[in-house]
Amino acid sequence: MRVAIGGVLFASALGMASAANAAVTVTGTFDGTEATMNGRLFRDGTASTCSPTKAYPGISGAGSARAYRTDTVYNNGPAQCVTVAFDVGTCGTNVHLVAYAGSFNPADLSQNFIGDVGSSSSQSFSFTAPADSAIVIMAQDNNGVAARCTYSFTSTELFPTPVLSPTAIPTLSQWGMIIMSAMLGLAAFGAIRRNDRS
């Protein structure tokens, strides 16, 4: 857990996000019930890297419905280069992974694009994850035949759940301090009177 006191950030040992305890493995299944989008991301054969960053490769197959599914993972810390290892599983070349910062918009595949696996094979790709952010990993059906197959991906830098953002502890206003002092004074006065009577 992280809290801010007087503008200074403190973190407890139990809730502190670190690379040592980050790890996420996701297994995804296409079962024929997925949402669809118009076309799919173009597979240009180049896996994204952190430097240089990869430009959005464009759309392929516009006008044809392509199934997709999404999973959200989290970067619980400063901006960093992260690597996602993709295993095509039983989907083979029918599935392709794409990473988005914050959210995925199926009506605009360029929005929030930060990287992709390049070609639909079991390999890794990297991208820069913004600080304290959700990363949406979108798996797209490339050929309209991905139904009933399973794939997976892993990352040692990302988390399956978010860490709460730092929260400022509220401070008492001047009037709040005066009221609290008066209440403490009354409590002390009552305690003294009880002692005098005994």
Backbone as JSON Lines, residues from 0, in Angstrom:
{"i":0,"aa":"M","n":[0.85,-1.18,0.0],"ca":[0.0,0.0,0.0],"c":[0.88,1.23,0.0]}
{"i":1,"aa":"R","n":[0.47,2.27,-0.77],"ca":[1.23,3.51,-0.84],"c":[0.33,4.67,-0.43]}
{"i":2,"aa":"V","n":[0.85,5.54,0.44],"ca":[0.1,6.73,0.84],"c":[1.02,7.93,0.78]}
{"i":3,"aa":"A","n":[0.44,9.1,0.58],"ca":[1.21,10.33,0.56],"c":[0.89,11.12,1.82]}
{"i":4,"aa":"I","n":[1.91,11.53,2.56],"ca":[1.75,12.35,3.75],"c":[2.51,13.63,3.51]}
{"i":5,"aa":"G","n":[1.78,14.72,3.47],"ca":[2.42,16.01,3.23],"c":[3.17,16.05,1.92]}
{"i":6,"aa":"G","n":[2.63,15.34,0.92],"ca":[3.27,15.34,-0.39],"c":[4.41,14.35,-0.52]}
{"i":7,"aa":"V","n":[4.73,13.59,0.56],"ca":[5.8,12.61,0.51],"c":[5.18,11.23,0.38]}
{"i":8,"aa":"L","n":[5.66,10.43,-0.55],"ca":[5.09,9.12,-0.82],"c":[5.75,8.07,0.06]}
{"i":9,"aa":"F","n":[4.92,7.27,0.73],"ca":[5.41,6.17,1.54],"c":[4.83,4.88,0.99]}
{"i":10,"aa":"A","n":[5.55,3.78,1.09],"ca":[5.06,2.49,0.61],"c":[5.34,1.43,1.65]}
{"i":11,"aa":"S","n":[4.35,0.6,1.92],"ca":[4.56,-0.49,2.87],"c":[5.26,-1.63,2.14]}
{"i":12,"aa":"A","n":[5.98,-2.44,2.88],"ca":[6.72,-3.55,2.28],"c":[5.76,-4.58,1.7]}
{"i":13,"aa":"L","n":[4.56,-4.72,2.27],"ca":[3.63,-5.74,1.8],"c":[3.04,-5.42,0.44]}
{"i":14,"aa":"G","n":[2.78,-4.14,0.16],"ca":[2.1,-3.81,-1.08],"c":[2.99,-3.21,-2.14]}
{"i":15,"aa":"M","n":[4.27,-3.11,-1.9],"ca":[5.17,-2.43,-2.82],"c":[5.36,-3.26,-4.09]}
{"i":16,"aa":"A","n":[5.12,-2.64,-5.24],"ca":[5.33,-3.32,-6.51],"c":[6.8,-3.31,-6.85]}
{"i":17,"aa":"S","n":[7.31,-4.44,-7.29],"ca":[8.71,-4.49,-7.69],"c":[8.87,-5.52,-8.78]}
{"i":18,"aa":"A","n":[9.96,-5.4,-9.52],"ca":[10.21,-6.35,-10.6],"c":[10.36,-7.76,-10.06]}
{"i":19,"aa":"A","n":[10.78,-7.88,-8.78],"ca":[11.01,-9.2,-8.2],"c":[9.71,-10.0,-8.07]}
{"i":20,"aa":"N","n":[8.57,-9.33,-7.86],"ca":[7.33,-10.08,-7.68],"c":[6.35,-9.87,-8.83]}
{"i":21,"aa":"A","n":[6.77,-9.23,-9.9],"ca":[5.91,-9.06,-11.06],"c":[5.97,-10.33,-11.91]}
{"i":22,"aa":"A","n":[4.85,-10.76,-12.39],"ca":[4.78,-11.87,-13.33],"c":[3.33,-12.11,-13.69]}
{"i":23,"aa":"V","n":[3.09,-12.29,-14.96],"ca":[1.72,-12.58,-15.39],"c":[1.78,-13.62,-16.5]}
{"i":24,"aa":"T","n":[0.88,-14.58,-16.43],"ca":[0.69,-15.57,-17.49],"c":[-0.8,-15.6,-17.81]}
{"i":25,"aa":"V","n":[-1.12,-15.45,-19.06],"ca":[-2.52,-15.44,-19.49],"c":[-2.7,-16.51,-20.56]}
{"i":26,"aa":"T","n":[-3.73,-17.33,-20.4],"ca":[-4.12,-18.28,-21.43],"c":[-5.46,-17.83,-21.99]}
{"i":27,"aa":"G","n":[-5.5,-17.64,-23.29],"ca":[-6.71,-17.17,-23.94],"c":[-7.28,-18.23,-24.86]}
{"i":28,"aa":"T","n":[-8.6,-18.26,-24.96],"ca":[-9.27,-19.23,-25.81],"c":[-10.26,-18.55,-26.73]}
{"i":29,"aa":"F","n":[-10.16,-18.84,-28.0],"ca":[-11.19,-18.45,-28.97],"c":[-12.2,-19.59,-29.01]}
{"i":30,"aa":"D","n":[-13.46,-19.26,-28.73],"ca":[-14.48,-20.31,-28.69],"c":[-15.65,-20.03,-29.62]}
{"i":31,"aa":"G","n":[-15.52,-19.01,-30.47],"ca":[-16.57,-18.7,-31.42],"c":[-17.59,-17.7,-30.92]}
{"i":32,"aa":"T","n":[-17.43,-17.21,-29.68],"ca":[-18.39,-16.24,-29.13],"c":[-17.79,-14.84,-29.01]}
{"i":33,"aa":"E","n":[-16.62,-14.6,-29.59],"ca":[-15.92,-13.33,-29.44],"c":[-16.62,-12.19,-30.19]}
{"i":34,"aa":"A","n":[-16.34,-10.98,-29.71],"ca":[-16.77,-9.78,-30.45],"c":[-15.96,-9.71,-31.75]}
{"i":35,"aa":"T","n":[-16.44,-8.92,-32.7],"ca":[-15.72,-8.77,-33.96],"c":[-15.41,-7.31,-34.24]}
{"i":36,"aa":"M","n":[-14.42,-7.1,-35.1],"ca":[-14.03,-5.76,-35.54],"c":[-13.88,-5.78,-37.05]}
{"i":37,"aa":"N","n":[-13.82,-4.59,-37.64],"ca":[-13.69,-4.45,-39.09],"c":[-12.23,-4.58,-39.48]}
{"i":38,"aa":"G","n":[-11.86,-5.71,-40.08],"ca":[-10.48,-5.94,-40.46],"c":[-9.62,-6.31,-39.26]}
{"i":39,"aa":"R","n":[-8.3,-6.23,-39.45],"ca":[-7.36,-6.58,-38.39],"c":[-6.08,-5.78,-38.58]}
{"i":40,"aa":"L","n":[-5.22,-5.82,-37.57],"ca":[-3.93,-5.16,-37.68],"c":[-3.08,-5.88,-38.74]}
{"i":41,"aa":"F","n":[-2.4,-5.1,-39.58],"ca":[-1.52,-5.67,-40.6],"c":[-0.31,-6.3,-39.94]}
{"i":42,"aa":"R","n":[0.0,-7.54,-40.33],"ca":[1.19,-8.23,-39.8],"c":[2.37,-7.92,-40.7]}
{"i":43,"aa":"D","n":[3.26,-7.03,-40.22],"ca":[4.37,-6.6,-41.07],"c":[5.63,-7.43,-40.88]}
{"i":44,"aa":"G","n":[5.59,-8.44,-40.01],"ca":[6.73,-9.32,-39.81],"c":[7.78,-8.79,-38.85]}
{"i":45,"aa":"T","n":[7.58,-7.6,-38.29],"ca":[8.57,-7.01,-37.39],"c":[8.0,-6.9,-35.98]}
{"i":46,"aa":"A","n":[8.6,-7.61,-35.04],"ca":[8.18,-7.51,-33.64],"c":[8.59,-6.16,-33.09]}
{"i":47,"aa":"S","n":[7.71,-5.53,-32.33],"ca":[8.02,-4.21,-31.77],"c":[9.12,-4.29,-30.73]}
{"i":48,"aa":"T","n":[9.86,-3.18,-30.59],"ca":[10.91,-3.03,-29.59],"c":[10.68,-1.71,-28.87]}
{"i":49,"aa":"C","n":[11.4,-1.53,-27.77],"ca":[11.25,-0.28,-27.01],"c":[11.98,0.87,-27.67]}
{"i":50,"aa":"S","n":[13.09,0.58,-28.29],"ca":[13.86,1.63,-28.96],"c":[14.56,1.04,-30.17]}
{"i":51,"aa":"P","n":[14.17,1.51,-31.36],"ca":[13.16,2.53,-31.61],"c":[11.76,1.94,-31.45]}
{"i":52,"aa":"T","n":[10.79,2.82,-31.17],"ca":[9.42,2.36,-31.06],"c":[8.88,2.03,-32.45]}
{"i":53,"aa":"K","n":[7.93,1.14,-32.48],"ca":[7.36,0.71,-33.76],"c":[6.18,1.6,-34.14]}
{"i":54,"aa":"A","n":[6.15,2.01,-35.38],"ca":[5.02,2.79,-35.89],"c":[3.82,1.87,-36.11]}
{"i":55,"aa":"Y","n":[2.65,2.42,-36.0],"ca":[1.42,1.66,-36.25],"c":[1.46,1.11,-37.68]}
{"i":56,"aa":"P","n":[1.31,-0.21,-37.86],"ca":[1.48,-0.81,-39.2],"c":[0.29,-0.73,-40.13]}
{"i":57,"aa":"G","n":[-0.86,-0.31,-39.65],"ca":[-2.03,-0.19,-40.52],"c":[-2.98,-1.38,-40.41]}
{"i":58,"aa":"I","n":[-4.02,-1.34,-41.25],"ca":[-5.09,-2.34,-41.21],"c":[-5.01,-3.23,-42.45]}
{"i":59,"aa":"S","n":[-5.41,-4.48,-42.26],"ca":[-5.53,-5.42,-43.36],"c":[-6.93,-6.01,-43.33]}
{"i":60,"aa":"G","n":[-7.46,-6.33,-44.48],"ca":[-8.76,-6.99,-44.55],"c":[-9.93,-6.12,-44.16]}
{"i":61,"aa":"A","n":[-9.84,-4.81,-44.43],"ca":[-10.96,-3.93,-44.11],"c":[-12.22,-4.41,-44.83]}
{"i":62,"aa":"G","n":[-13.34,-4.35,-44.14],"ca":[-14.59,-4.81,-44.72],"c":[-14.94,-6.23,-44.35]}
{"i":63,"aa":"S","n":[-14.0,-6.94,-43.71],"ca":[-14.29,-8.3,-43.26],"c":[-14.24,-8.35,-41.74]}
{"i":64,"aa":"A","n":[-15.17,-9.07,-41.15],"ca":[-15.24,-9.18,-39.69],"c":[-14.14,-10.1,-39.18]}
{"i":65,"aa":"R","n":[-13.45,-9.65,-38.14],"ca":[-12.41,-10.45,-37.5],"c":[-12.71,-10.52,-36.01]}
{"i":66,"aa":"A","n":[-12.68,-11.72,-35.46],"ca":[-12.9,-11.89,-34.02],"c":[-11.69,-11.39,-33.25]}
{"i":67,"aa":"Y","n":[-11.94,-10.94,-32.03],"ca":[-10.84,-10.53,-31.16],"c":[-11.23,-10.77,-29.71]}
{"i":68,"aa":"R","n":[-10.22,-10.87,-28.85],"ca":[-10.45,-10.91,-27.41],"c":[-9.36,-10.1,-26.73]}
{"i":69,"aa":"T","n":[-9.65,-9.59,-25.55],"ca":[-8.68,-8.74,-24.84],"c":[-8.46,-9.24,-23.42]}
{"i":70,"aa":"D","n":[-7.25,-8.97,-22.92],"ca":[-6.89,-9.21,-21.53],"c":[-6.16,-7.97,-21.05]}
{"i":71,"aa":"T","n":[-6.45,-7.54,-19.83],"ca":[-5.81,-6.35,-19.27],"c":[-4.82,-6.76,-18.2]}
{"i":72,"aa":"V","n":[-3.59,-6.26,-18.33],"ca":[-2.53,-6.47,-17.35],"c":[-2.03,-5.09,-16.94]}
{"i":73,"aa":"Y","n":[-1.11,-5.01,-15.98],"ca":[-0.78,-3.71,-15.4],"c":[0.71,-3.51,-15.21]}
{"i":74,"aa":"N","n":[1.15,-2.28,-15.49],"ca":[2.5,-1.85,-15.14],"c":[2.36,-1.05,-13.85]}
{"i":75,"aa":"N","n":[2.78,-1.63,-12.74],"ca":[2.61,-1.0,-11.43],"c":[3.89,-0.31,-10.98]}
{"i":76,"aa":"G","n":[4.28,0.71,-11.71],"ca":[5.5,1.43,-11.38],"c":[5.82,2.45,-12.44]}
{"i":77,"aa":"P","n":[7.08,2.89,-12.48],"ca":[7.46,3.89,-13.48],"c":[7.4,3.31,-14.89]}
{"i":78,"aa":"A","n":[7.42,4.2,-15.88],"ca":[7.46,3.75,-17.27],"c":[8.66,2.84,-17.46]}
{"i":79,"aa":"Q","n":[8.47,1.76,-18.2],"ca":[9.56,0.81,-18.4],"c":[9.36,0.02,-19.68]}
{"i":80,"aa":"C","n":[10.46,-0.55,-20.15],"ca":[10.41,-1.45,-21.28],"c":[9.97,-2.81,-20.77]}
{"i":81,"aa":"V","n":[8.91,-3.35,-21.36],"ca":[8.43,-4.67,-20.96],"c":[8.44,-5.61,-22.16]}
{"i":82,"aa":"T","n":[8.6,-6.87,-21.87],"ca":[8.62,-7.9,-22.91],"c":[7.48,-8.87,-22.67]}
{"i":83,"aa":"V","n":[6.79,-9.19,-23.74],"ca":[5.7,-10.18,-23.7],"c":[6.12,-11.35,-24.57]}
{"i":84,"aa":"A","n":[6.11,-12.55,-23.99],"ca":[6.44,-13.77,-24.73],"c":[5.13,-14.42,-25.18]}
{"i":85,"aa":"F","n":[4.96,-14.55,-26.48],"ca":[3.72,-15.07,-27.07],"c":[3.92,-16.52,-27.5]}
{"i":86,"aa":"D","n":[2.97,-17.38,-27.13],"ca":[2.95,-18.78,-27.56],"c":[1.65,-18.99,-28.34]}
{"i":87,"aa":"V","n":[1.75,-19.3,-29.62],"ca":[0.56,-19.43,-30.46],"c":[-0.33,-20.6,-30.07]}
{"i":88,"aa":"G","n":[0.22,-21.56,-29.32],"ca":[-0.56,-22.72,-28.87],"c":[-1.22,-23.44,-30.03]}
{"i":89,"aa":"T","n":[-2.49,-23.79,-29.85],"ca":[-3.21,-24.52,-30.91],"c":[-3.76,-23.6,-31.99]}
{"i":90,"aa":"C","n":[-3.61,-22.28,-31.79],"ca":[-4.12,-21.33,-32.79],"c":[-3.2,-21.2,-34.0]}
{"i":91,"aa":"G","n":[-1.93,-21.54,-33.83],"ca":[-0.99,-21.41,-34.94],"c":[-0.93,-19.99,-35.48]}
{"i":92,"aa":"T","n":[-0.88,-19.86,-36.79],"ca":[-0.77,-18.53,-37.41],"c":[-2.1,-17.79,-37.49]}
{"i":93,"aa":"N","n":[-3.14,-18.35,-36.9],"ca":[-4.45,-17.7,-36.97],"c":[-4.64,-16.58,-35.95]}
{"i":94,"aa":"V","n":[-3.7,-16.42,-35.01],"ca":[-3.84,-15.41,-33.96],"c":[-2.59,-14.55,-33.88]}
{"i":95,"aa":"H","n":[-2.8,-13.27,-33.58],"ca":[-1.74,-12.26,-33.53],"c":[-1.98,-11.38,-32.3]}
{"i":96,"aa":"L","n":[-0.91,-11.04,-31.55],"ca":[-1.05,-10.21,-30.35],"c":[-0.66,-8.77,-30.62]}
{"i":97,"aa":"V","n":[-1.44,-7.83,-30.01],"ca":[-1.2,-6.39,-30.14],"c":[-1.36,-5.77,-28.75]}
{"i":98,"aa":"A","n":[-0.49,-4.8,-28.41],"ca":[-0.54,-4.14,-27.1],"c":[-1.05,-2.71,-27.24]}
{"i":99,"aa":"Y","n":[-1.9,-2.32,-26.29],"ca":[-2.47,-0.96,-26.25],"c":[-2.3,-0.38,-24.85]}
{"i":100,"aa":"A","n":[-2.02,0.91,-24.79],"ca":[-1.86,1.61,-23.51],"c":[-3.21,2.13,-23.04]}
{"i":101,"aa":"G","n":[-3.66,1.66,-21.88],"ca":[-4.88,2.18,-21.27],"c":[-6.15,1.5,-21.71]}
{"i":102,"aa":"S","n":[-6.44,1.52,-23.01],"ca":[-7.69,0.93,-23.49],"c":[-7.55,0.55,-24.96]}
{"i":103,"aa":"F","n":[-8.47,-0.31,-25.4],"ca":[-8.5,-0.76,-26.79],"c":[-9.81,-0.33,-27.41]}
{"i":104,"aa":"N","n":[-9.73,0.28,-28.59],"ca":[-10.91,0.72,-29.33],"c":[-11.01,-0.08,-30.62]}
{"i":105,"aa":"P","n":[-11.93,-1.04,-30.71],"ca":[-12.02,-1.87,-31.92],"c":[-12.4,-1.1,-33.17]}
{"i":106,"aa":"A","n":[-12.92,0.12,-33.01],"ca":[-13.27,0.94,-34.17],"c":[-12.08,1.73,-34.7]}
{"i":107,"aa":"D","n":[-10.98,1.77,-33.95],"ca":[-9.77,2.5,-34.36],"c":[-8.55,1.77,-33.81]}
{"i":108,"aa":"L","n":[-7.99,0.87,-34.62],"ca":[-6.88,0.03,-34.16],"c":[-5.59,0.81,-33.93]}
{"i":109,"aa":"S","n":[-5.53,2.05,-34.4],"ca":[-4.33,2.86,-34.19],"c":[-4.34,3.55,-32.82]}
{"i":110,"aa":"Q","n":[-5.52,3.72,-32.25],"ca":[-5.64,4.45,-30.98],"c":[-4.96,3.68,-29.86]}
{"i":111,"aa":"N","n":[-4.01,4.32,-29.19],"ca":[-3.27,3.76,-28.04],"c":[-2.34,2.6,-28.4]}
{"i":112,"aa":"F","n":[-2.09,2.37,-29.7],"ca":[-1.18,1.29,-30.12],"c":[0.22,1.53,-29.56]}
{"i":113,"aa":"I","n":[0.82,0.5,-28.93],"ca":[2.21,0.63,-28.45],"c":[3.11,-0.51,-28.91]}
{"i":114,"aa":"G","n":[2.55,-1.52,-29.55],"ca":[3.42,-2.58,-30.07],"c":[2.63,-3.82,-30.47]}
{"i":115,"aa":"D","n":[3.32,-4.71,-31.21],"ca":[2.7,-5.98,-31.59],"c":[3.78,-7.0,-31.87]}
{"i":116,"aa":"V","n":[3.36,-8.25,-31.98],"ca":[4.29,-9.36,-32.13],"c":[4.88,-9.44,-33.55]}
{"i":117,"aa":"G","n":[4.34,-8.71,-34.5],"ca":[4.92,-8.65,-35.84],"c":[4.45,-9.73,-36.78]}
{"i":118,"aa":"S","n":[4.67,-10.97,-36.4],"ca":[4.19,-12.1,-37.19],"c":[3.54,-13.1,-36.25]}
{"i":119,"aa":"S","n":[2.63,-13.88,-36.77],"ca":[1.86,-14.79,-35.92],"c":[2.62,-16.08,-35.67]}
{"i":120,"aa":"S","n":[3.7,-15.95,-34.9],"ca":[4.49,-17.1,-34.5],"c":[4.86,-16.95,-33.04]}
{"i":121,"aa":"S","n":[5.27,-18.04,-32.42],"ca":[5.65,-18.0,-31.0],"c":[6.97,-17.25,-30.86]}
{"i":122,"aa":"Q","n":[6.89,-16.02,-30.39],"ca":[8.07,-15.19,-30.19],"c":[7.73,-14.06,-29.23]}
{"i":123,"aa":"S","n":[8.74,-13.28,-28.86],"ca":[8.55,-12.17,-27.93],"c":[8.49,-10.84,-28.66]}
{"i":124,"aa":"F","n":[7.85,-9.86,-28.04],"ca":[7.88,-8.48,-28.52],"c":[7.93,-7.57,-27.3]}
{"i":125,"aa":"S","n":[8.44,-6.36,-27.5],"ca":[8.63,-5.41,-26.4],"c":[8.0,-4.07,-26.73]}
{"i":126,"aa":"F","n":[7.71,-3.31,-25.69],"ca":[7.16,-1.96,-25.85],"c":[7.36,-1.23,-24.53]}
{"i":127,"aa":"T","n":[7.24,0.09,-24.58],"ca":[7.36,0.89,-23.36],"c":[5.98,1.03,-22.73]}
{"i":128,"aa":"A","n":[5.85,0.55,-21.51],"ca":[4.58,0.66,-20.77],"c":[4.6,1.95,-19.97]}
{"i":129,"aa":"P","n":[3.6,2.82,-20.12],"ca":[3.55,4.05,-19.34],"c":[3.48,3.76,-17.84]}
{"i":130,"aa":"A","n":[3.88,4.74,-17.04],"ca":[3.88,4.58,-15.58],"c":[2.47,4.3,-15.06]}
{"i":131,"aa":"D","n":[2.39,3.39,-14.09],"ca":[1.14,3.08,-13.39],"c":[-0.04,2.97,-14.35]}
{"i":132,"aa":"S","n":[0.07,2.07,-15.32],"ca":[-0.95,2.02,-16.38],"c":[-1.49,0.63,-16.61]}
{"i":133,"aa":"A","n":[-2.69,0.6,-17.18],"ca":[-3.26,-0.64,-17.68],"c":[-2.73,-0.87,-19.09]}
{"i":134,"aa":"I","n":[-2.42,-2.1,-19.4],"ca":[-1.98,-2.49,-20.74],"c":[-2.99,-3.52,-21.24]}
{"i":135,"aa":"V","n":[-3.63,-3.22,-22.36],"ca":[-4.59,-4.15,-22.95],"c":[-3.88,-4.95,-24.04]}
{"i":136,"aa":"I","n":[-3.87,-6.26,-23.87],"ca":[-3.31,-7.15,-24.89],"c":[-4.48,-7.71,-25.69]}
{"i":137,"aa":"M","n":[-4.5,-7.35,-26.97],"ca":[-5.59,-7.78,-27.85],"c":[-5.08,-8.92,-28.74]}
{"i":138,"aa":"A","n":[-5.84,-10.0,-28.76],"ca":[-5.55,-11.13,-29.66],"c":[-6.55,-11.08,-30.79]}
{"i":139,"aa":"Q","n":[-6.04,-11.02,-32.03],"ca":[-6.93,-10.93,-33.19],"c":[-6.91,-12.21,-34.0]}
{"i":140,"aa":"D","n":[-8.07,-12.51,-34.56],"ca":[-8.23,-13.63,-35.49],"c":[-7.77,-13.13,-36.86]}
{"i":141,"aa":"N","n":[-6.76,-13.77,-37.42],"ca":[-6.2,-13.31,-38.69],"c":[-6.97,-13.76,-39.92]}
{"i":142,"aa":"N","n":[-7.52,-14.96,-39.87],"ca":[-8.05,-15.57,-41.09],"c":[-9.5,-16.0,-41.0]}
{"i":143,"aa":"G","n":[-10.17,-15.65,-39.9],"ca":[-11.56,-16.06,-39.75],"c":[-11.73,-17.51,-39.36]}
{"i":144,"aa":"V","n":[-10.64,-18.15,-38.92],"ca":[-10.72,-19.58,-38.55],"c":[-10.12,-19.85,-37.18]}
{"i":145,"aa":"A","n":[-10.05,-18.82,-36.32],"ca":[-9.41,-19.0,-35.02],"c":[-10.32,-19.66,-33.99]}
{"i":146,"aa":"A","n":[-11.6,-19.83,-34.3],"ca":[-12.53,-20.41,-33.33],"c":[-12.03,-21.76,-32.84]}
{"i":147,"aa":"R","n":[-12.22,-21.98,-31.54],"ca":[-11.84,-23.24,-30.9],"c":[-10.34,-23.47,-30.9]}
{"i":148,"aa":"C","n":[-9.59,-22.5,-30.41],"ca":[-8.16,-22.7,-30.24],"c":[-7.68,-21.91,-29.02]}
{"i":149,"aa":"T","n":[-6.49,-22.24,-28.52],"ca":[-5.95,-21.63,-27.3],"c":[-4.54,-21.14,-27.55]}
{"i":150,"aa":"Y","n":[-4.21,-19.99,-26.97],"ca":[-2.87,-19.39,-27.04],"c":[-2.53,-18.89,-25.64]}
{"i":151,"aa":"S","n":[-1.3,-18.41,-25.44],"ca":[-0.93,-17.84,-24.14],"c":[0.15,-16.79,-24.31]}
{"i":152,"aa":"F","n":[0.3,-15.96,-23.28],"ca":[1.42,-15.02,-23.23],"c":[1.86,-14.82,-21.79]}
{"i":153,"aa":"T","n":[3.13,-14.47,-21.63],"ca":[3.69,-14.23,-20.3],"c":[4.52,-12.95,-20.32]}
{"i":154,"aa":"S","n":[4.66,-12.35,-19.14],"ca":[5.56,-11.21,-18.96],"c":[6.05,-11.21,-17.52]}
{"i":155,"aa":"T","n":[7.33,-10.95,-17.33],"ca":[7.87,-10.88,-15.97],"c":[7.89,-9.46,-15.43]}
{"i":156,"aa":"E","n":[7.47,-8.48,-16.24],"ca":[7.45,-7.08,-15.77],"c":[6.04,-6.59,-15.46]}
{"i":157,"aa":"L","n":[5.03,-7.29,-15.92],"ca":[3.65,-6.84,-15.75],"c":[2.94,-7.65,-14.67]}
{"i":158,"aa":"F","n":[1.84,-7.09,-14.17],"ca":[1.07,-7.7,-13.08],"c":[-0.34,-8.05,-13.55]}
{"i":159,"aa":"P","n":[-0.97,-9.05,-12.92],"ca":[-2.36,-9.36,-13.26],"c":[-3.37,-8.4,-12.64]}
{"i":160,"aa":"T","n":[-2.96,-7.67,-11.59],"ca":[-3.86,-6.73,-10.91],"c":[-3.13,-5.41,-10.67]}
{"i":161,"aa":"P","n":[-3.87,-4.3,-10.57],"ca":[-3.22,-3.02,-10.33],"c":[-2.89,-2.81,-8.86]}
{"i":162,"aa":"V","n":[-1.89,-1.97,-8.6],"ca":[-1.6,-1.5,-7.25],"c":[-2.32,-0.18,-7.09]}
{"i":163,"aa":"L","n":[-2.93,0.04,-5.94],"ca":[-3.66,1.29,-5.73],"c":[-2.74,2.48,-5.88]}
{"i":164,"aa":"S","n":[-3.25,3.54,-6.48],"ca":[-2.49,4.77,-6.63],"c":[-2.28,5.4,-5.27]}
{"i":165,"aa":"P","n":[-1.19,6.2,-5.12],"ca":[-0.97,6.89,-3.86],"c":[-2.17,7.76,-3.51]}
{"i":166,"aa":"T","n":[-2.56,7.7,-2.26],"ca":[-3.71,8.47,-1.79],"c":[-3.27,9.44,-0.71]}
{"i":167,"aa":"A","n":[-3.6,10.69,-0.89],"ca":[-3.25,11.69,0.11],"c":[-4.09,11.5,1.36]}
{"i":168,"aa":"I","n":[-3.45,11.57,2.52],"ca":[-4.18,11.5,3.78],"c":[-4.76,12.87,4.05]}
{"i":169,"aa":"P","n":[-6.07,12.96,4.3],"ca":[-6.66,14.28,4.5],"c":[-6.11,14.97,5.74]}
{"i":170,"aa":"T","n":[-5.96,16.27,5.66],"ca":[-5.48,17.06,6.8],"c":[-6.63,17.87,7.36]}
{"i":171,"aa":"L","n":[-6.52,18.16,8.64],"ca":[-7.55,18.96,9.29],"c":[-7.35,20.43,8.96]}
{"i":172,"aa":"S","n":[-8.45,21.1,8.69],"ca":[-8.38,22.54,8.46],"c":[-8.18,23.24,9.8]}
{"i":173,"aa":"Q","n":[-7.98,24.53,9.75],"ca":[-7.79,25.3,10.98],"c":[-9.01,25.17,11.88]}
{"i":174,"aa":"W","n":[-10.22,25.27,11.31],"ca":[-11.43,25.13,12.11],"c":[-11.55,23.71,12.66]}
{"i":175,"aa":"G","n":[-11.15,22.73,11.86],"ca":[-11.19,21.35,12.34],"c":[-10.28,21.16,13.54]}
{"i":176,"aa":"M","n":[-9.1,21.78,13.5],"ca":[-8.17,21.7,14.64],"c":[-8.77,22.36,15.87]}
{"i":177,"aa":"I","n":[-9.43,23.51,15.69],"ca":[-10.04,24.22,16.82],"c":[-11.14,23.36,17.44]}
{"i":178,"aa":"I","n":[-11.99,22.76,16.6],"ca":[-13.07,21.92,17.11],"c":[-12.52,20.7,17.82]}
{"i":179,"aa":"M","n":[-11.5,20.06,17.21],"ca":[-10.9,18.89,17.84],"c":[-10.27,19.25,19.18]}
{"i":180,"aa":"S","n":[-9.59,20.4,19.26],"ca":[-8.98,20.85,20.52],"c":[-10.05,21.09,21.58]}
{"i":181,"aa":"A","n":[-11.17,21.69,21.17],"ca":[-12.26,21.95,22.12],"c":[-12.83,20.64,22.65]}
{"i":182,"aa":"M","n":[-13.0,19.66,21.77],"ca":[-13.54,18.37,22.2],"c":[-12.58,17.67,23.16]}
{"i":183,"aa":"L","n":[-11.28,17.72,22.87],"ca":[-10.3,17.13,23.77],"c":[-10.29,17.85,25.11]}
{"i":184,"aa":"G","n":[-10.43,19.18,25.06],"ca":[-10.46,19.95,26.3],"c":[-11.66,19.58,27.15]}
{"i":185,"aa":"L","n":[-12.83,19.43,26.52],"ca":[-14.02,19.03,27.27],"c":[-13.87,17.64,27.86]}
{"i":186,"aa":"A","n":[-13.27,16.73,27.09],"ca":[-13.05,15.38,27.6],"c":[-12.11,15.4,28.8]}
{"i":187,"aa":"A","n":[-11.05,16.21,28.73],"ca":[-10.11,16.31,29.85],"c":[-10.78,16.93,31.06]}
{"i":188,"aa":"F","n":[-11.6,17.97,30.84],"ca":[-12.32,18.62,31.94],"c":[-13.24,17.62,32.63]}
{"i":189,"aa":"G","n":[-13.95,16.8,31.83],"ca":[-14.84,15.8,32.41],"c":[-14.07,14.78,33.22]}
{"i":190,"aa":"A","n":[-12.9,14.37,32.74],"ca":[-12.09,13.4,33.47],"c":[-11.61,13.98,34.79]}
{"i":191,"aa":"I","n":[-11.2,15.26,34.8],"ca":[-10.73,15.91,36.03],"c":[-11.87,16.0,37.04]}
{"i":192,"aa":"R","n":[-13.07,16.35,36.6],"ca":[-14.21,16.46,37.52],"c":[-14.55,15.11,38.12]}
{"i":193,"aa":"R","n":[-14.46,14.05,37.32],"ca":[-14.74,12.72,37.86],"c":[-13.72,12.35,38.93]}
{"i":194,"aa":"N","n":[-12.45,12.71,38.7],"ca":[-11.4,12.41,39.68],"c":[-11.62,13.2,40.97]}
{"i":195,"aa":"D","n":[-12.09,14.47,40.86],"ca":[-12.32,15.3,42.04],"c":[-13.44,14.74,42.9]}
{"i":196,"aa":"R","n":[-14.44,14.11,42.29],"ca":[-15.58,13.59,43.03],"c":[-15.26,12.27,43.72]}
{"i":197,"aa":"S","n":[-14.23,11.6,43.27],"ca":[-13.94,10.3,43.87],"c":[-12.99,10.4,45.04]}
